[in-house]
CSV table of C-alpha atoms in Angstrom, one decimal:
chain,number,residue,atom,x,y,z
X,624,UNK,CA,104.4,62.0,3.9
X,625,UNK,CA,106.6,64.3,1.7
X,626,UNK,CA,107.4,67.8,2.6
X,627,UNK,CA,109.0,70.3,0.2
X,628,UNK,CA,111.0,73.1,1.6
X,629,UNK,CA,113.1,76.1,0.5
X,630,UNK,CA,116.1,77.1,2.6
X,631,UNK,CA,118.1,80.4,2.1
X,632,UNK,CA,121.4,81.5,3.6
X,633,UNK,CA,120.7,85.1,4.5
X,634,UNK,CA,124.3,85.7,5.9
X,635,UNK,CA,127.3,86.7,4.0
X,636,UNK,CA,129.5,83.5,4.6
X,637,UNK,CA,129.1,79.9,3.3
X,638,UNK,CA,127.9,77.3,5.8
X,639,UNK,CA,126.6,73.8,6.2
X,640,UNK,CA,123.5,73.3,8.2
X,641,UNK,CA,121.1,70.4,8.8
X,642,UNK,CA,117.4,70.7,7.8
X,643,UNK,CA,115.2,68.6,10.0
X,644,UNK,CA,111.7,67.3,9.6
X,645,UNK,CA,109.9,66.8,13.0
X,646,UNK,CA,106.5,65.2,13.8
X,647,UNK,CA,105.4,66.3,17.3
X,648,UNK,CA,108.9,67.1,18.2
X,649,UNK,CA,110.4,63.8,17.0
X,650,UNK,CA,112.9,64.0,14.1
X,651,UNK,CA,111.7,62.0,11.1
X,652,UNK,CA,114.2,63.0,8.4
X,653,UNK,CA,117.2,65.2,8.0
X,654,UNK,CA,119.3,66.6,5.2
X,655,UNK,CA,122.6,68.4,5.4
X,656,UNK,CA,122.7,71.4,3.2
X,657,UNK,CA,125.8,73.6,2.3
X,658,UNK,CA,125.0,77.1,1.0
X,659,UNK,CA,127.0,80.2,0.1
X,660,UNK,CA,125.9,83.6,1.4
X,661,UNK,CA,122.8,84.6,-0.3
X,662,UNK,CA,122.3,81.2,-1.9
X,663,UNK,CA,118.9,79.4,-1.9
X,664,UNK,CA,118.1,75.7,-2.3
X,665,UNK,CA,115.0,73.5,-2.6
X,666,UNK,CA,114.6,70.0,-1.2
X,667,UNK,CA,112.2,67.3,0.1
X,668,UNK,CA,112.1,65.5,3.3
X,669,UNK,CA,109.8,62.5,4.0
X,670,UNK,CA,108.7,59.8,6.3
X,671,UNK,CA,106.2,57.0,6.6
X,672,UNK,CA,103.8,57.4,9.7
X,673,UNK,CA,103.6,54.6,12.2
X,674,UNK,CA,100.1,53.2,13.1
X,675,UNK,CA,100.3,55.0,16.5
X,676,UNK,CA,100.7,58.4,14.8
X,677,UNK,CA,97.2,58.7,13.4
X,678,UNK,CA,95.5,62.0,14.1
X,679,UNK,CA,96.2,65.7,14.1
X,680,UNK,CA,100.0,66.3,14.6
X,681,UNK,CA,102.4,69.2,14.7
X,682,UNK,CA,104.8,69.0,11.7
X,683,UNK,CA,107.8,71.4,11.5
X,684,UNK,CA,110.8,72.0,9.1
X,685,UNK,CA,113.7,73.6,10.9
X,686,UNK,CA,117.5,74.6,11.1
X,687,UNK,CA,119.3,75.7,14.1
X,688,UNK,CA,118.4,79.3,12.9
X,689,UNK,CA,114.8,79.1,11.8
X,690,UNK,CA,111.6,77.0,12.0
X,691,UNK,CA,108.2,76.7,10.0
X,692,UNK,CA,105.5,74.5,11.4
X,693,UNK,CA,101.8,73.6,10.8
X,694,UNK,CA,99.3,70.9,11.5
X,695,UNK,CA,98.9,67.7,9.6
X,696,UNK,CA,96.0,65.2,9.8
X,697,UNK,CA,97.4,61.6,9.5
X,698,UNK,CA,94.6,59.1,8.7
X,699,UNK,CA,94.6,55.4,9.3
X,700,UNK,CA,95.4,53.6,6.1
X,701,UNK,CA,92.7,51.7,4.6
X,702,UNK,CA,93.4,47.9,4.8
X,703,UNK,CA,92.4,45.4,2.2
X,704,UNK,CA,90.7,42.3,3.6
X,705,UNK,CA,92.6,38.9,3.4
X,706,UNK,CA,92.5,37.5,-0.2
X,707,UNK,CA,93.9,33.9,-0.6
X,708,UNK,CA,95.1,33.5,-4.2
X,709,UNK,CA,95.6,30.0,-5.4
X,710,UNK,CA,97.9,28.6,-7.9
X,711,UNK,CA,98.4,25.0,-9.0
X,712,UNK,CA,102.1,24.4,-9.2
X,713,UNK,CA,102.1,20.8,-10.5
X,714,UNK,CA,99.8,17.7,-10.9
X,715,UNK,CA,99.5,14.3,-12.3
X,716,UNK,CA,98.1,15.0,-15.7
X,717,UNK,CA,97.5,11.3,-16.6
X,718,UNK,CA,96.5,8.5,-14.3
X,719,UNK,CA,94.6,5.2,-14.6
X,720,UNK,CA,91.4,4.6,-12.8
X,721,UNK,CA,92.2,3.6,-9.2
X,722,UNK,CA,95.4,5.6,-9.1
X,723,UNK,CA,95.9,8.9,-7.0
X,724,UNK,CA,96.1,12.3,-8.6
X,725,UNK,CA,98.5,14.5,-6.5
X,726,UNK,CA,98.1,18.2,-6.9
X,727,UNK,CA,100.7,20.7,-5.6
X,728,UNK,CA,99.6,24.2,-4.9
X,729,UNK,CA,100.7,27.5,-3.4
X,730,UNK,CA,98.3,29.9,-1.6
X,731,UNK,CA,99.3,33.5,-1.1
X,732,UNK,CA,97.5,36.0,1.1
X,733,UNK,CA,97.5,39.1,-1.1
X,734,UNK,CA,95.4,41.2,1.3
X,735,UNK,CA,96.5,43.4,4.3
X,736,UNK,CA,94.9,41.3,7.0
X,737,UNK,CA,95.5,37.8,8.3
X,738,UNK,CA,93.0,35.0,7.9
X,739,UNK,CA,92.3,31.3,8.2
X,740,UNK,CA,90.6,29.4,5.3
X,741,UNK,CA,90.2,25.8,4.1
X,742,UNK,CA,91.9,24.9,0.7
X,743,UNK,CA,89.9,22.3,-1.3
X,744,UNK,CA,90.5,20.1,-4.3
X,745,UNK,CA,87.4,19.4,-6.4
X,746,UNK,CA,86.8,17.0,-9.1
X,747,UNK,CA,83.7,15.5,-10.5
X,748,UNK,CA,81.6,18.1,-8.8
X,749,UNK,CA,82.8,16.9,-5.3
X,750,UNK,CA,85.3,18.0,-2.7
X,751,UNK,CA,88.1,15.2,-2.9
X,752,UNK,CA,90.4,16.5,-0.3
X,753,UNK,CA,90.8,19.5,2.0
X,754,UNK,CA,93.7,21.1,3.9
X,755,UNK,CA,91.8,22.6,6.8
X,756,UNK,CA,92.6,25.9,8.7
X,757,UNK,CA,95.4,27.3,6.6
X,758,UNK,CA,96.4,30.4,8.4
X,759,UNK,CA,98.3,33.2,6.5
X,760,UNK,CA,99.5,36.7,7.6
X,761,UNK,CA,99.4,39.6,5.1
X,762,UNK,CA,101.8,38.8,2.3
X,763,UNK,CA,102.6,35.3,3.4
X,764,UNK,CA,102.5,32.1,1.2
X,765,UNK,CA,102.2,28.4,1.9
X,766,UNK,CA,102.5,25.4,-0.4
X,767,UNK,CA,100.7,22.1,0.1
X,768,UNK,CA,99.6,18.9,-1.6
X,769,UNK,CA,96.0,17.5,-2.1
X,770,UNK,CA,95.0,14.2,-3.5
X,771,UNK,CA,92.1,12.6,-5.5
X,772,UNK,CA,91.8,8.9,-5.3
X,773,UNK,CA,90.2,8.0,-8.6
X,774,UNK,CA,87.8,5.1,-8.9
X,775,UNK,CA,86.2,2.9,-11.5
X,776,UNK,CA,84.0,5.1,-13.7
X,777,UNK,CA,86.1,8.2,-13.4
X,778,UNK,CA,87.8,7.8,-16.8
X,779,UNK,CA,87.8,10.6,-19.2
X,780,UNK,CA,89.2,14.2,-19.3
X,781,UNK,CA,88.4,15.6,-15.8
X,782,UNK,CA,88.7,19.1,-14.6
X,783,UNK,CA,90.4,19.5,-11.2
X,784,UNK,CA,90.0,22.8,-9.1
X,785,UNK,CA,92.0,23.9,-6.1
X,786,UNK,CA,90.1,26.8,-4.3
X,787,UNK,CA,90.0,28.9,-1.3
X,788,UNK,CA,87.1,31.0,-0.2
X,789,UNK,CA,88.4,33.8,-2.4
X,790,UNK,CA,90.0,32.2,-5.6
X,791,UNK,CA,90.5,29.1,-7.6
X,792,UNK,CA,92.7,27.6,-10.2
X,793,UNK,CA,91.8,24.8,-12.7
X,794,UNK,CA,93.6,22.1,-14.7
X,795,UNK,CA,92.6,19.0,-16.6
X,796,UNK,CA,93.6,15.4,-15.8
X,797,UNK,CA,93.3,12.5,-18.3
X,798,UNK,CA,92.0,9.5,-16.4
X,799,UNK,CA,92.4,6.3,-18.2
X,800,UNK,CA,90.0,3.4,-18.2
X,801,UNK,CA,91.7,0.5,-16.5
X,802,UNK,CA,90.8,-1.8,-19.5
X,803,UNK,CA,92.6,0.7,-21.9
X,804,UNK,CA,95.9,0.3,-20.0
X,805,UNK,CA,98.4,-0.8,-22.5
X,806,UNK,CA,100.1,-4.2,-21.9
X,807,UNK,CA,103.7,-4.2,-21.1
X,808,UNK,CA,105.9,-4.5,-24.2
X,809,UNK,CA,106.8,-8.2,-25.0
X,810,UNK,CA,110.4,-9.1,-24.0
X,811,UNK,CA,111.4,-12.5,-23.2
X,812,UNK,CA,108.0,-13.7,-22.4
X,813,UNK,CA,105.7,-16.3,-24.0
X,814,UNK,CA,102.1,-16.5,-22.6
X,815,UNK,CA,100.5,-19.8,-23.7
X,816,UNK,CA,97.1,-20.9,-23.0
X,817,UNK,CA,96.6,-24.5,-21.9
């Protein structure tokens, strides 16, 4: 809440006075003002209402010499529901069938309310892993890791998705056929068939 004011020294001598902004008699903001005789100055005082200050309240601007007051209706701020935003931070972009794909993620609650949601890793149209009951307050983040144990028949370029109830993030993993796995480079070995 911002309140603009104008203060004037109606006396003949210069002086320094404090201008106060009060809500139901409680001081919320102050400013020290020095004025010469007859001088006038504009200013702004402000404050952020607390949750328990909702409703019609008495608002006043005052000095030791004068006061102006009126009523203000403070409404409850509309809160956005919880929203679990998901981001994949790192993953195994190439594995061989039978190996495990590890996917690191961060989930952030960008809403104004707390919530609990499950975070899933999906691949090949199925849920491969789940972190259950991830609870976040508003603005809070949490990181975790989900895993997909690949099997025979999973080879190819496969989409992976980490998702909450509100959001998802996708990447692509190359799953190599076990038979396509290249042999180790030949060093001091000699394989002979007998």
